[in-house]
Amino acid sequence: MSREIKFLLNGAQTCVAIEDDWNLLYLLREKLGLTGAKEGCGRGECGACTVIVDGLAVNSCLYFAVEIDGKEVLTIEGLAAADGTLHALQESFVKNGGIQCGFCTPGMILSAKALLDENPQPSEADIKQALAGNLCRCTGYVQIVESVEAVVDKSSGEINAAVRESGDSD
Ligand code: FES
Ligand code: FES
């Protein structure tokens, strides 16, 4: 059966007609032209299709499109600023070699973003746990974890600087 759903996609109200059996990955890639989320396994094992729905990283290959009615979806296409400035995580993946072939990268970055939104100061173990559902066939996990850690270090530095400044003014 087909039906119309409305949801917020990368900040834009979106209304689209779907079939009940479509998954979110199919809707994003094949109907909306957002090809950042990748199809790896198609059965919830690789994380290449990860997007963020209402703040949580989900496998879009397992998520029925009908379930996003009324929700908010963020894909990798919506992460950079409108003027093209990369998100700190994207920049860090580029700088620290977290991008190898890049197939897994959108999912890795979105899983990391969901983690940082919930816990801005994760430990290395927290980062590894958050990325456990994202497989990289290039197997360069060290650079990927370092790419996320670099963002955490930076924000912790900013927090430390703010604390120092407020201490100076006392
Ligand atoms: S394509 Fe969705 S988890 Fe692999
Ligand atoms: S960068 Fe190639 S699969 Fe991860």
mmCIF file of N, CA and C in Angstrom, residues 58-135:
data_model
loop_
_atom_site.group_PDB
_atom_site.id
_atom_site.type_symbol
_atom_site.label_atom_id
_atom_site.label_comp_id
_atom_site.label_asym_id
_atom_site.label_seq_id
_atom_site.Cartn_x
_atom_site.Cartn_y
_atom_site.Cartn_z
ATOM 1 N N VAL A 58 20.838 4.863 13.635
ATOM 2 C CA VAL A 58 20.078 3.645 13.296
ATOM 3 C C VAL A 58 20.584 3.072 11.974
ATOM 4 N N ASN A 59 20.370 1.781 11.812
ATOM 5 C CA ASN A 59 20.677 1.140 10.527
ATOM 6 C C ASN A 59 19.480 1.382 9.608
ATOM 7 N N SER A 60 19.667 2.231 8.597
ATOM 8 C CA SER A 60 18.511 2.578 7.761
ATOM 9 C C SER A 60 18.040 1.416 6.897
ATOM 10 N N CYS A 61 18.881 0.383 6.741
ATOM 11 C CA CYS A 61 18.449 -0.783 5.948
ATOM 12 C C CYS A 61 17.409 -1.612 6.694
ATOM 13 N N LEU A 62 17.380 -1.448 8.028
ATOM 14 C CA LEU A 62 16.426 -2.221 8.835
ATOM 15 C C LEU A 62 15.239 -1.377 9.281
ATOM 16 N N TYR A 63 15.265 -0.100 8.931
ATOM 17 C CA TYR A 63 14.276 0.849 9.441
ATOM 18 C C TYR A 63 13.201 1.050 8.378
ATOM 19 N N PHE A 64 11.982 0.719 8.691
ATOM 20 C CA PHE A 64 10.925 0.912 7.698
ATOM 21 C C PHE A 64 10.714 2.409 7.457
ATOM 22 N N ALA A 65 10.625 2.794 6.202
ATOM 23 C CA ALA A 65 10.441 4.206 5.858
ATOM 24 C C ALA A 65 9.185 4.759 6.521
ATOM 25 N N VAL A 66 8.167 3.935 6.641
ATOM 26 C CA VAL A 66 6.905 4.405 7.212
ATOM 27 C C VAL A 66 7.084 4.874 8.654
ATOM 28 N N GLU A 67 8.105 4.326 9.327
ATOM 29 C CA GLU A 67 8.335 4.676 10.734
ATOM 30 C C GLU A 67 8.923 6.065 10.929
ATOM 31 N N ILE A 68 9.381 6.700 9.878
ATOM 32 C CA ILE A 68 9.970 8.036 10.081
ATOM 33 C C ILE A 68 8.929 9.149 9.974
ATOM 34 N N ASP A 69 7.692 8.781 9.749
ATOM 35 C CA ASP A 69 6.625 9.792 9.686
ATOM 36 C C ASP A 69 6.650 10.630 10.971
ATOM 37 N N GLY A 70 6.809 11.945 10.834
ATOM 38 C CA GLY A 70 6.805 12.836 11.996
ATOM 39 C C GLY A 70 8.127 12.937 12.726
ATOM 40 N N LYS A 71 9.142 12.247 12.224
ATOM 41 C CA LYS A 71 10.432 12.259 12.922
ATOM 42 C C LYS A 71 11.437 13.157 12.211
ATOM 43 N N GLU A 72 12.643 13.203 12.799
ATOM 44 C CA GLU A 72 13.702 14.040 12.250
ATOM 45 C C GLU A 72 14.856 13.133 11.818
ATOM 46 N N VAL A 73 15.271 13.276 10.568
ATOM 47 C CA VAL A 73 16.331 12.414 10.031
ATOM 48 C C VAL A 73 17.528 13.274 9.623
ATOM 49 N N LEU A 74 18.703 12.840 10.059
ATOM 50 C CA LEU A 74 19.934 13.514 9.626
ATOM 51 C C LEU A 74 20.778 12.519 8.858
ATOM 52 N N THR A 75 21.157 12.886 7.630
ATOM 53 C CA THR A 75 22.072 12.049 6.855
ATOM 54 C C THR A 75 23.388 12.812 6.724
ATOM 55 N N ILE A 76 24.380 12.173 6.185
ATOM 56 C CA ILE A 76 25.692 12.816 6.072
ATOM 57 C C ILE A 76 25.596 14.088 5.209
ATOM 58 N N GLU A 77 24.642 14.119 4.306
ATOM 59 C CA GLU A 77 24.483 15.298 3.438
ATOM 60 C C GLU A 77 24.082 16.533 4.232
ATOM 61 N N GLY A 78 23.488 16.315 5.428
ATOM 62 C CA GLY A 78 23.003 17.437 6.217
ATOM 63 C C GLY A 78 23.967 17.864 7.313
ATOM 64 N N LEU A 79 25.146 17.260 7.341
ATOM 65 C CA LEU A 79 26.052 17.521 8.463
ATOM 66 C C LEU A 79 26.891 18.779 8.282
ATOM 67 N N ALA A 80 27.355 19.027 7.088
ATOM 68 C CA ALA A 80 28.150 20.245 6.857
ATOM 69 C C ALA A 80 27.233 21.459 6.948
ATOM 70 N N ALA A 81 27.819 22.638 7.219
ATOM 71 C CA ALA A 81 27.030 23.864 7.267
ATOM 72 C C ALA A 81 26.522 24.199 5.866
ATOM 73 N N ALA A 82 25.519 25.072 5.807
ATOM 74 C CA ALA A 82 24.917 25.421 4.516
ATOM 75 C C ALA A 82 25.950 26.013 3.550
ATOM 76 N N ASP A 83 26.969 26.694 4.094
ATOM 77 C CA ASP A 83 27.995 27.279 3.206
ATOM 78 C C ASP A 83 29.078 26.272 2.825
ATOM 79 N N GLY A 84 28.894 25.008 3.222
ATOM 80 C CA GLY A 84 29.849 23.970 2.828
ATOM 81 C C GLY A 84 30.939 23.709 3.848
ATOM 82 N N THR A 85 30.974 24.503 4.924
ATOM 83 C CA THR A 85 31.988 24.262 5.960
ATOM 84 C C THR A 85 31.737 22.899 6.599
ATOM 85 N N LEU A 86 32.790 22.083 6.621
ATOM 86 C CA LEU A 86 32.624 20.731 7.157
ATOM 87 C C LEU A 86 32.393 20.758 8.659
ATOM 88 N N HIS A 87 31.645 19.788 9.135
ATOM 89 C CA HIS A 87 31.485 19.562 10.567
ATOM 90 C C HIS A 87 32.850 19.145 11.133
ATOM 91 N N ALA A 88 33.089 19.457 12.406
ATOM 92 C CA ALA A 88 34.381 19.132 13.037
ATOM 93 C C ALA A 88 34.742 17.653 12.879
ATOM 94 N N LEU A 89 33.758 16.783 12.934
ATOM 95 C CA LEU A 89 34.044 15.356 12.781
ATOM 96 C C LEU A 89 34.513 15.047 11.354
ATOM 97 N N GLN A 90 33.850 15.658 10.379
ATOM 98 C CA GLN A 90 34.248 15.424 8.975
ATOM 99 C C GLN A 90 35.685 15.904 8.747
ATOM 100 N N GLU A 91 35.959 17.090 9.283
ATOM 101 C CA GLU A 91 37.305 17.654 9.131
ATOM 102 C C GLU A 91 38.334 16.741 9.777
ATOM 103 N N SER A 92 37.993 16.249 10.949
ATOM 104 C CA SER A 92 38.916 15.404 11.685
ATOM 105 C C SER A 92 39.176 14.077 10.962
ATOM 106 N N PHE A 93 38.148 13.498 10.378
ATOM 107 C CA PHE A 93 38.342 12.249 9.619
ATOM 108 C C PHE A 93 39.290 12.488 8.438
ATOM 109 N N VAL A 94 39.153 13.650 7.796
ATOM 110 C CA VAL A 94 40.031 13.962 6.667
ATOM 111 C C VAL A 94 41.465 14.146 7.159
ATOM 112 N N LYS A 95 41.621 14.927 8.215
ATOM 113 C CA LYS A 95 42.971 15.257 8.726
ATOM 114 C C LYS A 95 43.689 14.057 9.319
ATOM 115 N N ASN A 96 42.934 13.189 9.986
ATOM 116 C CA ASN A 96 43.570 12.102 10.742
ATOM 117 C C ASN A 96 43.536 10.754 10.025
ATOM 118 N N GLY A 97 43.188 10.755 8.755
ATOM 119 C CA GLY A 97 43.230 9.501 7.994
ATOM 120 C C GLY A 97 42.098 8.541 8.326
ATOM 121 N N GLY A 98 41.016 9.046 8.944
ATOM 122 C CA GLY A 98 39.876 8.177 9.238
ATOM 123 C C GLY A 98 39.155 7.759 7.966
ATOM 124 N N ILE A 99 39.369 8.536 6.918
ATOM 125 C CA ILE A 99 38.797 8.187 5.611
ATOM 126 C C ILE A 99 39.825 7.369 4.847
ATOM 127 N N GLN A 100 39.462 6.160 4.504
ATOM 128 C CA GLN A 100 40.372 5.326 3.725
ATOM 129 C C GLN A 100 39.732 5.141 2.342
ATOM 130 N N CYS A 101 38.986 4.065 2.128
ATOM 131 C CA CYS A 101 38.241 4.039 0.862
ATOM 132 C C CYS A 101 37.007 4.934 0.988
ATOM 133 N N GLY A 102 36.553 5.140 2.221
ATOM 134 C CA GLY A 102 35.457 6.061 2.461
ATOM 135 C C GLY A 102 34.072 5.444 2.455
ATOM 136 N N PHE A 103 33.971 4.167 2.125
ATOM 137 C CA PHE A 103 32.638 3.557 2.015
ATOM 138 C C PHE A 103 31.906 3.550 3.354
ATOM 139 N N CYS A 104 32.654 3.273 4.407
ATOM 140 C CA CYS A 104 32.033 3.185 5.737
ATOM 141 C C CYS A 104 31.946 4.537 6.422
ATOM 142 N N THR A 105 32.619 5.560 5.855
ATOM 143 C CA THR A 105 32.818 6.822 6.563
ATOM 144 C C THR A 105 31.530 7.556 6.954
ATOM 145 N N PRO A 106 30.549 7.692 6.069
ATOM 146 C CA PRO A 106 29.326 8.401 6.503
ATOM 147 C C PRO A 106 28.694 7.764 7.735
ATOM 148 N N GLY A 107 28.639 6.448 7.756
ATOM 149 C CA GLY A 107 28.053 5.751 8.909
ATOM 150 C C GLY A 107 28.898 5.937 10.153
ATOM 151 N N MET A 108 30.219 5.855 10.000
ATOM 152 C CA MET A 108 31.115 6.049 11.150
ATOM 153 C C MET A 108 30.903 7.439 11.742
ATOM 154 N N ILE A 109 30.879 8.435 10.864
ATOM 155 C CA ILE A 109 30.769 9.821 11.333
ATOM 156 C C ILE A 109 29.424 10.056 12.021
ATOM 157 N N LEU A 110 28.366 9.500 11.469
ATOM 158 C CA LEU A 110 27.053 9.714 12.081
ATOM 159 C C LEU A 110 26.925 8.954 13.404
ATOM 160 N N SER A 111 27.514 7.779 13.506
ATOM 161 C CA SER A 111 27.512 7.078 14.803
ATOM 162 C C SER A 111 28.288 7.897 15.823
ATOM 163 N N ALA A 112 29.421 8.474 15.384
ATOM 164 C CA ALA A 112 30.232 9.294 16.292
ATOM 165 C C ALA A 112 29.467 10.548 16.696
ATOM 166 N N LYS A 113 28.757 11.138 15.754
ATOM 167 C CA LYS A 113 27.996 12.353 16.084
ATOM 168 C C LYS A 113 26.905 12.046 17.123
ATOM 169 N N ALA A 114 26.189 10.949 16.918
ATOM 170 C CA ALA A 114 25.135 10.587 17.886
ATOM 171 C C ALA A 114 25.750 10.384 19.266
ATOM 172 N N LEU A 115 26.941 9.789 19.308
ATOM 173 C CA LEU A 115 27.621 9.589 20.594
ATOM 174 C C LEU A 115 27.975 10.930 21.228
ATOM 175 N N LEU A 116 28.619 11.804 20.460
ATOM 176 C CA LEU A 116 29.081 13.083 21.011
ATOM 177 C C LEU A 116 27.921 13.981 21.431
ATOM 178 N N ASP A 117 26.795 13.883 20.727
ATOM 179 C CA ASP A 117 25.630 14.676 21.118
ATOM 180 C C ASP A 117 25.123 14.230 22.491
ATOM 181 N N GLU A 118 25.251 12.926 22.748
ATOM 182 C CA GLU A 118 24.765 12.398 24.013
ATOM 183 C C GLU A 118 25.824 12.517 25.109
ATOM 184 N N ASN A 119 27.089 12.352 24.724
ATOM 185 C CA ASN A 119 28.197 12.353 25.680
ATOM 186 C C ASN A 119 29.381 13.086 25.054
ATOM 187 N N PRO A 120 29.512 14.390 25.309
ATOM 188 C CA PRO A 120 30.565 15.179 24.649
ATOM 189 C C PRO A 120 31.980 14.809 25.085
ATOM 190 N N GLN A 121 32.128 14.070 26.150
ATOM 191 C CA GLN A 121 33.466 13.695 26.630
ATOM 192 C C GLN A 121 33.596 12.168 26.750
ATOM 193 N N PRO A 122 33.409 11.444 25.657
ATOM 194 C CA PRO A 122 33.487 9.980 25.761
ATOM 195 C C PRO A 122 34.926 9.503 25.933
ATOM 196 N N SER A 123 35.077 8.379 26.591
ATOM 197 C CA SER A 123 36.396 7.738 26.710
ATOM 198 C C SER A 123 36.668 6.974 25.412
ATOM 199 N N GLU A 124 37.892 6.481 25.281
ATOM 200 C CA GLU A 124 38.224 5.672 24.094
ATOM 201 C C GLU A 124 37.303 4.442 24.035
ATOM 202 N N ALA A 125 37.038 3.876 25.212
ATOM 203 C CA ALA A 125 36.159 2.694 25.259
ATOM 204 C C ALA A 125 34.742 3.059 24.797
ATOM 205 N N ASP A 126 34.278 4.242 25.202
ATOM 206 C CA ASP A 126 32.935 4.680 24.772
ATOM 207 C C ASP A 126 32.895 4.816 23.249
ATOM 208 N N ILE A 127 33.969 5.394 22.685
ATOM 209 C CA ILE A 127 34.017 5.600 21.230
ATOM 210 C C ILE A 127 34.016 4.244 20.517
ATOM 211 N N LYS A 128 34.826 3.330 21.023
ATOM 212 C CA LYS A 128 34.883 2.001 20.385
ATOM 213 C C LYS A 128 33.533 1.301 20.462
ATOM 214 N N GLN A 129 32.867 1.483 21.584
ATOM 215 C CA GLN A 129 31.555 0.840 21.740
ATOM 216 C C GLN A 129 30.547 1.461 20.769
ATOM 217 N N ALA A 130 30.588 2.796 20.648
ATOM 218 C CA ALA A 130 29.633 3.470 19.752
ATOM 219 C C ALA A 130 29.867 3.081 18.294
ATOM 220 N N LEU A 131 31.123 2.787 17.951
ATOM 221 C CA LEU A 131 31.440 2.434 16.564
ATOM 222 C C LEU A 131 31.442 0.923 16.323
ATOM 223 N N ALA A 132 31.091 0.152 17.351
ATOM 224 C CA ALA A 132 31.179 -1.305 17.226
ATOM 225 C C ALA A 132 30.277 -1.853 16.118
ATOM 226 N N GLY A 133 29.190 -1.158 15.829
ATOM 227 C CA GLY A 133 28.274 -1.642 14.789
ATOM 228 C C GLY A 133 28.648 -1.178 13.396
ATOM 229 N N ASN A 134 29.759 -0.450 13.284
ATOM 230 C CA ASN A 134 30.202 0.058 11.977
ATOM 231 C C ASN A 134 31.470 -0.674 11.560
ATOM 232 N N LEU A 135 31.358 -1.458 10.515
ATOM 233 C CA LEU A 135 32.525 -2.216 10.049
ATOM 234 C C LEU A 135 33.262 -1.451 8.959
#
